[in-house]
Coordinates of N, CA and C in Angstrom, one line a residue:
X1 N -35.6 22.7 -22.3 CA -34.2 23.2 -22.5 C -33.3 22.2 -23.1
X2 N -32.6 22.6 -24.1 CA -31.6 21.8 -24.8 C -30.4 21.5 -24.0
X3 N -30.0 20.3 -23.8 CA -28.8 20.0 -23.0 C -27.5 20.6 -23.7
X4 N -26.5 20.9 -22.9 CA -25.3 21.4 -23.5 C -24.5 20.3 -24.1
X5 N -23.5 20.5 -25.0 CA -22.7 19.4 -25.5 C -22.0 18.6 -24.4
X6 N -21.6 19.3 -23.3 CA -21.0 18.6 -22.2 C -22.0 17.7 -21.5
X7 N -23.2 18.2 -21.3 CA -24.3 17.4 -20.6 C -24.5 16.1 -21.5
X8 N -24.6 16.3 -22.8 CA -24.9 15.1 -23.7 C -23.8 14.1 -23.6
X9 N -22.5 14.6 -23.6 CA -21.3 13.8 -23.6 C -21.3 13.0 -22.3
X10 N -21.5 13.7 -21.2 CA -21.5 13.0 -19.9 C -22.7 12.0 -19.7
X11 N -23.8 12.3 -20.3 CA -25.0 11.4 -20.3 C -24.6 10.1 -20.9
X12 N -24.0 10.1 -22.1 CA -23.5 8.9 -22.8 C -22.5 8.2 -22.0
X13 N -21.5 8.9 -21.5 CA -20.4 8.2 -20.7 C -21.0 7.5 -19.5
X14 N -21.8 8.2 -18.7 CA -22.4 7.6 -17.5 C -23.3 6.4 -17.8
X15 N -23.9 6.4 -19.0 CA -24.8 5.3 -19.3 C -23.9 4.0 -19.5
X16 N -22.6 4.1 -19.7 CA -21.7 3.0 -19.9 C -21.2 2.4 -18.6
X17 N -21.4 3.1 -17.5 CA -20.8 2.7 -16.2 C -21.3 1.2 -15.9
X18 N -20.4 0.4 -15.6 CA -20.7 -1.0 -15.3 C -20.3 -1.9 -16.4
X19 N -20.1 -1.4 -17.6 CA -19.7 -2.3 -18.7 C -18.3 -2.9 -18.4
X20 N -18.2 -4.2 -18.7 CA -17.0 -4.9 -18.3 C -16.3 -5.7 -19.4
X21 N -15.1 -6.0 -19.2 CA -14.4 -6.9 -20.1 C -14.9 -8.3 -19.8
X22 N -14.9 -9.1 -20.9 CA -15.3 -10.5 -20.7 C -14.3 -11.4 -21.5
X23 N -13.6 -12.2 -20.7 CA -13.6 -12.4 -19.3 C -12.8 -11.2 -18.6
X24 N -13.1 -11.0 -17.3 CA -12.4 -9.9 -16.6 C -10.9 -10.1 -16.7
X25 N -10.2 -9.0 -17.0 CA -8.8 -9.1 -17.1 C -8.2 -9.4 -18.4
X26 N -9.1 -9.5 -19.4 CA -8.7 -9.9 -20.8 C -8.5 -8.7 -21.7
X27 N -9.0 -7.5 -21.3 CA -9.1 -6.4 -22.3 C -9.8 -6.8 -23.5
X28 N -10.9 -7.6 -23.4 CA -11.6 -8.1 -24.5 C -13.1 -8.2 -24.2
X29 N -13.9 -8.8 -25.1 CA -15.3 -8.9 -24.9 C -16.1 -7.9 -25.8
X30 N -17.4 -8.1 -25.9 CA -18.2 -7.3 -26.8 C -18.1 -5.8 -26.6
X31 N -18.2 -5.3 -25.3 CA -18.1 -3.9 -25.1 C -16.8 -3.3 -25.5
X32 N -15.7 -4.0 -25.0 CA -14.4 -3.5 -25.3 C -14.1 -3.5 -26.9
X33 N -14.5 -4.5 -27.5 CA -14.4 -4.6 -29.0 C -15.2 -3.5 -29.7
X34 N -16.3 -3.1 -29.1 CA -17.2 -2.0 -29.7 C -16.4 -0.7 -29.6
X35 N -15.8 -0.5 -28.4 CA -15.0 0.7 -28.2 C -13.8 0.7 -29.2
X36 N -13.1 -0.4 -29.3 CA -11.9 -0.5 -30.1 C -12.2 -0.4 -31.6
X37 N -13.4 -0.8 -32.0 CA -13.8 -0.7 -33.4 C -13.8 0.8 -33.8
X38 N -14.2 1.7 -32.9 CA -14.3 3.1 -33.3 C -12.9 3.6 -33.6
X39 N -11.9 3.2 -32.9 CA -10.5 3.7 -33.1 C -9.8 2.8 -34.2
X40 N -10.4 1.8 -34.7 CA -9.8 1.0 -35.7 C -8.9 -0.1 -35.1
X41 N -8.9 -1.2 -35.6 CA -8.2 -2.3 -35.0 C -6.8 -2.5 -35.5
X42 N -6.5 -1.7 -36.6 CA -5.1 -1.9 -37.2 C -4.1 -1.5 -36.2
X43 N -3.1 -2.3 -35.9 CA -2.1 -2.0 -35.0 C -2.4 -2.4 -33.6
X44 N -3.6 -2.7 -33.3 CA -4.0 -3.0 -31.9 C -3.8 -4.5 -31.7
X45 N -3.0 -4.9 -30.7 CA -2.8 -6.3 -30.4 C -4.0 -6.8 -29.6
X46 N -4.4 -8.0 -29.7 CA -5.5 -8.5 -28.8 C -5.1 -8.2 -27.3
X47 N -6.0 -7.8 -26.6 CA -5.8 -7.5 -25.2 C -5.2 -6.1 -24.9
X48 N -5.3 -5.2 -26.0 CA -4.7 -3.8 -25.8 C -5.6 -3.0 -24.9
X49 N -5.0 -2.1 -24.2 CA -5.7 -1.2 -23.3 C -6.8 -0.4 -24.0
X50 N -7.8 -0.1 -23.4 CA -9.0 0.5 -24.1 C -9.5 1.8 -23.5
X51 N -8.8 2.4 -22.6 CA -9.4 3.7 -22.0 C -9.6 4.8 -23.1
X52 N -8.6 5.0 -24.0 CA -8.8 6.0 -25.0 C -9.8 5.6 -26.1
X53 N -9.9 4.3 -26.4 CA -11.0 3.8 -27.3 C -12.3 4.1 -26.7
X54 N -12.5 3.9 -25.3 CA -13.8 4.2 -24.7 C -14.1 5.7 -24.9
X55 N -13.2 6.6 -24.6 CA -13.4 8.0 -24.8 C -13.8 8.3 -26.2
X56 N -13.1 7.7 -27.2 CA -13.5 7.9 -28.6 C -14.9 7.4 -28.9
X57 N -15.2 6.3 -28.4 CA -16.6 5.7 -28.6 C -17.6 6.6 -28.1
X58 N -17.4 7.2 -26.9 CA -18.4 8.1 -26.3 C -18.5 9.4 -27.1
X59 N -17.4 9.9 -27.5 CA -17.4 11.1 -28.4 C -18.1 10.9 -29.7
X60 N -17.8 9.8 -30.3 CA -18.5 9.5 -31.6 C -20.0 9.2 -31.4
X61 N -20.3 8.5 -30.3 CA -21.8 8.2 -30.1 C -22.5 9.5 -29.8
X62 N -21.9 10.4 -29.2 CA -22.5 11.7 -28.8 C -22.6 12.7 -30.0
X63 N -21.5 12.8 -30.7 CA -21.4 13.9 -31.7 C -21.2 13.4 -33.2
X64 N -21.1 12.1 -33.4 CA -20.9 11.5 -34.7 C -19.6 12.1 -35.3
X65 N -19.7 12.6 -36.6 CA -18.5 13.1 -37.2 C -18.1 14.5 -36.7
X66 N -18.9 15.1 -35.8 CA -18.5 16.4 -35.3 C -17.6 16.2 -34.0
X67 N -17.3 15.0 -33.6 CA -16.4 14.8 -32.4 C -15.1 15.4 -32.9
X68 N -14.6 16.4 -32.1 CA -13.4 17.1 -32.6 C -12.0 16.5 -32.3
X69 N -12.0 15.4 -31.6 CA -10.7 14.8 -31.3 C -10.4 13.6 -32.2
X70 N -9.2 13.2 -32.3 CA -8.9 12.0 -33.1 C -9.5 10.8 -32.5
X71 N -10.0 9.9 -33.3 CA -10.5 8.6 -32.9 C -9.3 7.7 -32.7
X72 N -8.6 7.7 -31.6 CA -7.4 7.0 -31.4 C -7.5 6.2 -30.1
X73 N -6.7 5.1 -30.1 CA -6.6 4.3 -28.9 C -5.3 4.7 -28.1
X74 N -4.7 5.8 -28.4 CA -3.5 6.2 -27.8 C -3.7 7.5 -26.9
X75 N -3.4 7.3 -25.6 CA -3.5 8.5 -24.7 C -2.4 9.5 -25.1
X76 N -1.2 9.0 -25.5 CA -0.1 9.9 -25.8 C -0.5 10.7 -27.1
X77 N -1.2 10.1 -28.0 CA -1.6 10.8 -29.2 C -2.7 11.9 -28.9
X78 N -3.6 11.6 -27.9 CA -4.6 12.6 -27.5 C -3.9 13.8 -26.9
X79 N -2.9 13.5 -26.0 CA -2.1 14.6 -25.4 C -1.4 15.4 -26.4
X80 N -0.7 14.8 -27.4 CA 0.0 15.5 -28.4 C -1.0 16.4 -29.2
X81 N -2.1 15.8 -29.6 CA -3.1 16.6 -30.4 C -3.6 17.8 -29.6
X82 N -3.9 17.6 -28.3 CA -4.4 18.7 -27.5 C -3.3 19.8 -27.3
X83 N -2.1 19.4 -27.2 CA -1.0 20.4 -27.1 C -0.9 21.2 -28.3
X84 N -1.0 20.5 -29.5 CA -0.9 21.2 -30.8 C -2.1 22.2 -31.0
X85 N -3.2 21.8 -30.5 CA -4.4 22.6 -30.7 C -4.6 23.6 -29.5
X86 N -3.7 23.6 -28.6 CA -3.7 24.5 -27.4 C -5.0 24.4 -26.6
X87 N -5.4 23.1 -26.4 CA -6.5 22.8 -25.5 C -6.2 21.9 -24.3
X88 N -4.9 21.9 -24.0 CA -4.4 21.1 -22.9 C -4.2 22.0 -21.7
X89 N -4.9 21.8 -20.6 CA -5.0 22.7 -19.5 C -4.5 22.0 -18.2
X90 N -4.0 22.8 -17.3 CA -3.5 22.3 -16.0 C -4.6 22.2 -15.0
X91 N -5.7 22.8 -15.2 CA -6.8 22.8 -14.2 C -8.1 22.2 -14.8
X92 N -8.8 21.3 -14.1 CA -9.9 20.6 -14.7 C -11.2 21.4 -14.7
X93 N -12.0 21.1 -15.7 CA -13.4 21.6 -15.8 C -14.3 20.4 -16.1
X94 N -15.5 20.5 -15.7 CA -16.5 19.5 -15.9 C -16.6 19.3 -17.4
X95 N -16.5 18.0 -17.8 CA -16.6 17.6 -19.2 C -15.3 17.4 -19.9
X96 N -14.2 17.9 -19.3 CA -12.9 17.7 -19.9 C -12.5 16.3 -19.9
X97 N -11.6 15.9 -20.7 CA -10.9 14.6 -20.6 C -9.7 14.9 -19.7
X98 N -9.4 13.9 -18.8 CA -8.2 14.0 -18.0 C -7.2 13.0 -18.6
X99 N -6.0 13.4 -18.7 CA -4.9 12.5 -19.2 C -3.9 12.4 -18.0
X100 N -3.6 11.1 -17.7 CA -2.7 10.9 -16.5 C -1.3 10.6 -17.0
X101 N -0.4 11.3 -16.5 CA 1.0 11.2 -16.9 C 1.7 10.2 -16.0
X102 N 2.4 9.2 -16.6 CA 3.1 8.2 -15.9 C 4.6 8.4 -16.1
X103 N 5.3 8.8 -15.0 CA 6.8 9.1 -15.2 C 7.5 7.8 -15.7
X104 N 7.1 6.7 -15.2 CA 7.7 5.4 -15.6 C 7.7 5.2 -17.1
X105 N 6.7 5.7 -17.7 CA 6.5 5.5 -19.2 C 6.9 6.8 -20.0
X106 N 7.1 7.9 -19.2 CA 7.4 9.2 -19.8 C 6.4 9.6 -20.8
X107 N 5.1 9.4 -20.5 CA 4.0 9.8 -21.4 C 2.7 9.7 -20.6
X108 N 1.6 10.3 -21.3 CA 0.3 10.1 -20.8 C -0.1 8.7 -21.1
X109 N -0.7 8.0 -20.1 CA -1.0 6.6 -20.3 C -2.4 6.2 -19.7
X110 N -3.2 7.1 -19.4 CA -4.6 6.8 -19.1 C -5.4 8.1 -19.4
X111 N -6.7 7.8 -19.8 CA -7.5 8.9 -20.1 C -8.9 8.6 -19.6
X112 N -9.6 9.6 -19.1 CA -11.0 9.5 -18.7 C -11.7 10.8 -18.8
X113 N -12.9 10.9 -18.3 CA -13.8 12.0 -18.4 C -14.1 12.7 -17.1
X114 N -13.9 14.0 -17.0 CA -14.2 14.7 -15.7 C -15.7 14.9 -15.6
X115 N -16.3 14.3 -14.6 CA -17.8 14.5 -14.4 C -18.0 15.7 -13.4
X116 N -17.1 15.8 -12.5 CA -17.3 16.9 -11.5 C -15.9 17.2 -10.9
X117 N -15.6 18.5 -10.7 CA -14.4 18.9 -10.0 C -14.7 19.0 -8.5
X118 N -14.1 18.2 -7.7 CA -14.4 18.2 -6.3 C -13.5 19.2 -5.5
X119 N -12.2 19.2 -5.8 CA -11.3 20.1 -5.1 C -10.1 20.2 -6.0
X120 N -9.0 20.7 -5.5 CA -7.8 20.8 -6.3 C -7.0 19.5 -6.4
X121 N -7.5 18.5 -5.7 CA -6.7 17.2 -5.7 C -7.6 16.1 -6.3
X122 N -8.9 16.2 -6.3 CA -9.8 15.1 -6.6 C -10.8 15.5 -7.6
X123 N -11.1 14.6 -8.6 CA -12.2 14.8 -9.5 C -13.1 13.6 -9.4
X124 N -14.3 13.7 -9.8 CA -15.2 12.5 -10.0 C -15.1 12.3 -11.5
X125 N -14.9 11.0 -11.9 CA -14.6 10.7 -13.3 C -15.3 9.5 -13.8
X126 N -15.4 9.4 -15.1 CA -15.8 8.1 -15.7 C -14.7 7.7 -16.6
X127 N -14.2 6.5 -16.5 CA -13.2 6.0 -17.4 C -13.3 4.5 -17.7
X128 N -12.9 4.1 -18.8 CA -12.9 2.7 -19.2 C -11.5 2.1 -18.8
X129 N -11.5 0.8 -18.8 CA -10.2 0.1 -18.5 C -9.7 0.5 -17.1
X130 N -10.6 0.6 -16.2 CA -10.1 1.0 -14.8 C -10.7 0.0 -13.8
X131 N -10.5 0.2 -12.5 CA -10.9 -0.7 -11.5 C -12.2 -0.3 -10.9
X132 N -13.0 -1.2 -10.4 CA -14.2 -0.9 -9.7 C -13.9 -0.2 -8.4
X133 N -14.6 1.0 -8.2 CA -14.3 1.8 -7.0 C -14.7 1.2 -5.7
X134 N -15.7 0.3 -5.8 CA -16.2 -0.3 -4.5 C -15.1 -1.3 -4.0
X135 N -14.6 -2.1 -4.9 CA -13.6 -3.1 -4.4 C -12.2 -2.5 -4.3
X136 N -11.9 -1.3 -4.9 CA -10.6 -0.8 -4.9 C -10.6 0.7 -4.5
X137 N -11.3 1.0 -3.5 CA -11.6 2.4 -3.1 C -10.3 3.2 -2.7
X138 N -9.3 2.5 -2.2 CA -8.2 3.3 -1.7 C -7.0 3.3 -2.6
X139 N -7.2 2.9 -3.9 CA -6.0 2.8 -4.8 C -5.8 4.1 -5.6
X140 N -6.6 5.1 -5.4 CA -6.4 6.4 -6.1 C -6.1 6.3 -7.5
X141 N -5.1 7.0 -8.0 CA -4.8 7.1 -9.4 C -4.0 6.0 -9.9
X142 N -3.8 4.9 -9.2 CA -3.1 3.7 -9.7 C -4.0 2.8 -10.5
X143 N -5.2 3.3 -10.7 CA -6.2 2.4 -11.4 C -6.2 2.5 -12.9
X144 N -5.0 2.5 -13.5 CA -4.9 2.6 -14.9 C -5.4 1.4 -15.7
X145 N -5.0 0.2 -15.3 CA -5.3 -1.0 -16.0 C -6.3 -1.8 -15.2
X146 N -7.6 -1.8 -15.6 CA -8.6 -2.6 -14.9 C -9.5 -3.3 -15.8
X147 N -10.7 -3.5 -15.5 CA -11.6 -4.3 -16.3 C -13.0 -3.7 -16.6
X148 N -13.3 -2.5 -16.2 CA -14.6 -2.0 -16.4 C -14.7 -0.5 -16.6
X149 N -15.9 0.0 -16.9 CA -16.1 1.4 -16.9 C -16.6 1.8 -15.5
X150 N -16.0 2.7 -14.9 CA -16.3 3.1 -13.5 C -16.6 4.6 -13.4
X151 N -17.5 4.9 -12.5 CA -17.8 6.3 -12.1 C -17.1 6.4 -10.7
X152 N -16.0 7.1 -10.6 CA -15.2 7.0 -9.4 C -14.4 8.3 -9.2
X153 N -14.0 8.5 -7.9 CA -13.0 9.6 -7.7 C -11.7 9.3 -8.2
X154 N -10.9 10.3 -8.6 CA -9.6 10.2 -9.1 C -8.7 11.3 -8.5
X155 N -7.6 10.8 -7.8 CA -6.7 11.8 -7.2 C -5.7 12.3 -8.3
X156 N -5.6 13.5 -8.4 CA -4.8 14.1 -9.5 C -3.3 14.2 -9.0
X157 N -2.4 14.2 -10.0 CA -1.0 14.4 -9.7 C -0.5 15.6 -10.5
X158 N 0.6 16.1 -10.2 CA 1.1 17.4 -10.7 C 1.2 17.4 -12.2
X159 N 1.5 16.3 -12.9 CA 1.7 16.2 -14.3 C 0.4 15.8 -15.1
X160 N -0.6 15.5 -14.4 CA -1.9 15.2 -15.1 C -2.4 16.5 -15.8
X161 N -3.1 16.3 -16.9 CA -3.6 17.5 -17.6 C -5.0 17.2 -18.1
X162 N -5.6 18.2 -18.7 CA -7.1 18.2 -19.0 C -7.3 18.7 -20.4
X163 N -7.9 17.9 -21.2 CA -8.2 18.3 -22.6 C -9.6 18.9 -22.7
X164 N -9.6 20.2 -23.1 CA -10.8 21.0 -23.2 C -11.3 20.9 -24.6
X165 N -11.8 19.7 -25.0 CA -12.3 19.4 -26.3 C -13.4 20.3 -26.8
X166 N -14.2 20.8 -25.8 CA -15.4 21.6 -26.1 C -15.0 22.9 -26.9
X167 N -13.8 23.3 -26.6 CA -13.3 24.5 -27.3 C -13.1 24.4 -28.8
X168 N -13.1 23.1 -29.3 CA -13.0 22.9 -30.7 C -14.3 22.7 -31.4
X169 N -15.4 22.7 -30.7 CA -16.7 22.5 -31.3 C -17.1 23.8 -32.1
X170 N -17.7 23.6 -33.2 CA -18.1 24.8 -34.0 C -19.1 25.7 -33.2
X171 N -19.1 27.0 -33.5 CA -20.1 27.9 -32.9 C -20.0 28.1 -31.5

């Protein structure tokens, strides 16, 4: 049986779990630079956040030029693109990207991948530039700026949204 596009995407994302910044806390190192290379380094300062670059790298690794989202390092840009394409949803589905809205920044400022929808408040997710769930199990959705790719629960907030990128795939 041929895996679905979502299954393929999640398989690539989950294979990255455990990848880390080197040194920890630097937003740097081989893996981070590999992610950022996909989104282009123009305009990125050393030590830039890399959650959106991680998502772009997974999308490109899975689908090549068929990845339907912009290869961007900006969570705000992903949210704007999804709004324009009418693929930004208020309810999560497996395989969606989740974008986390930060009132203090007045924008989406973290992105990850929905692996499983647990209930109306929690999802299982994979995201880059987040904290290790073993050492930081009680920190919920405050895990925006970390040092690794984690497979972890994420508590959702009212303004968080979900990018249904699969709707843009051909056929």
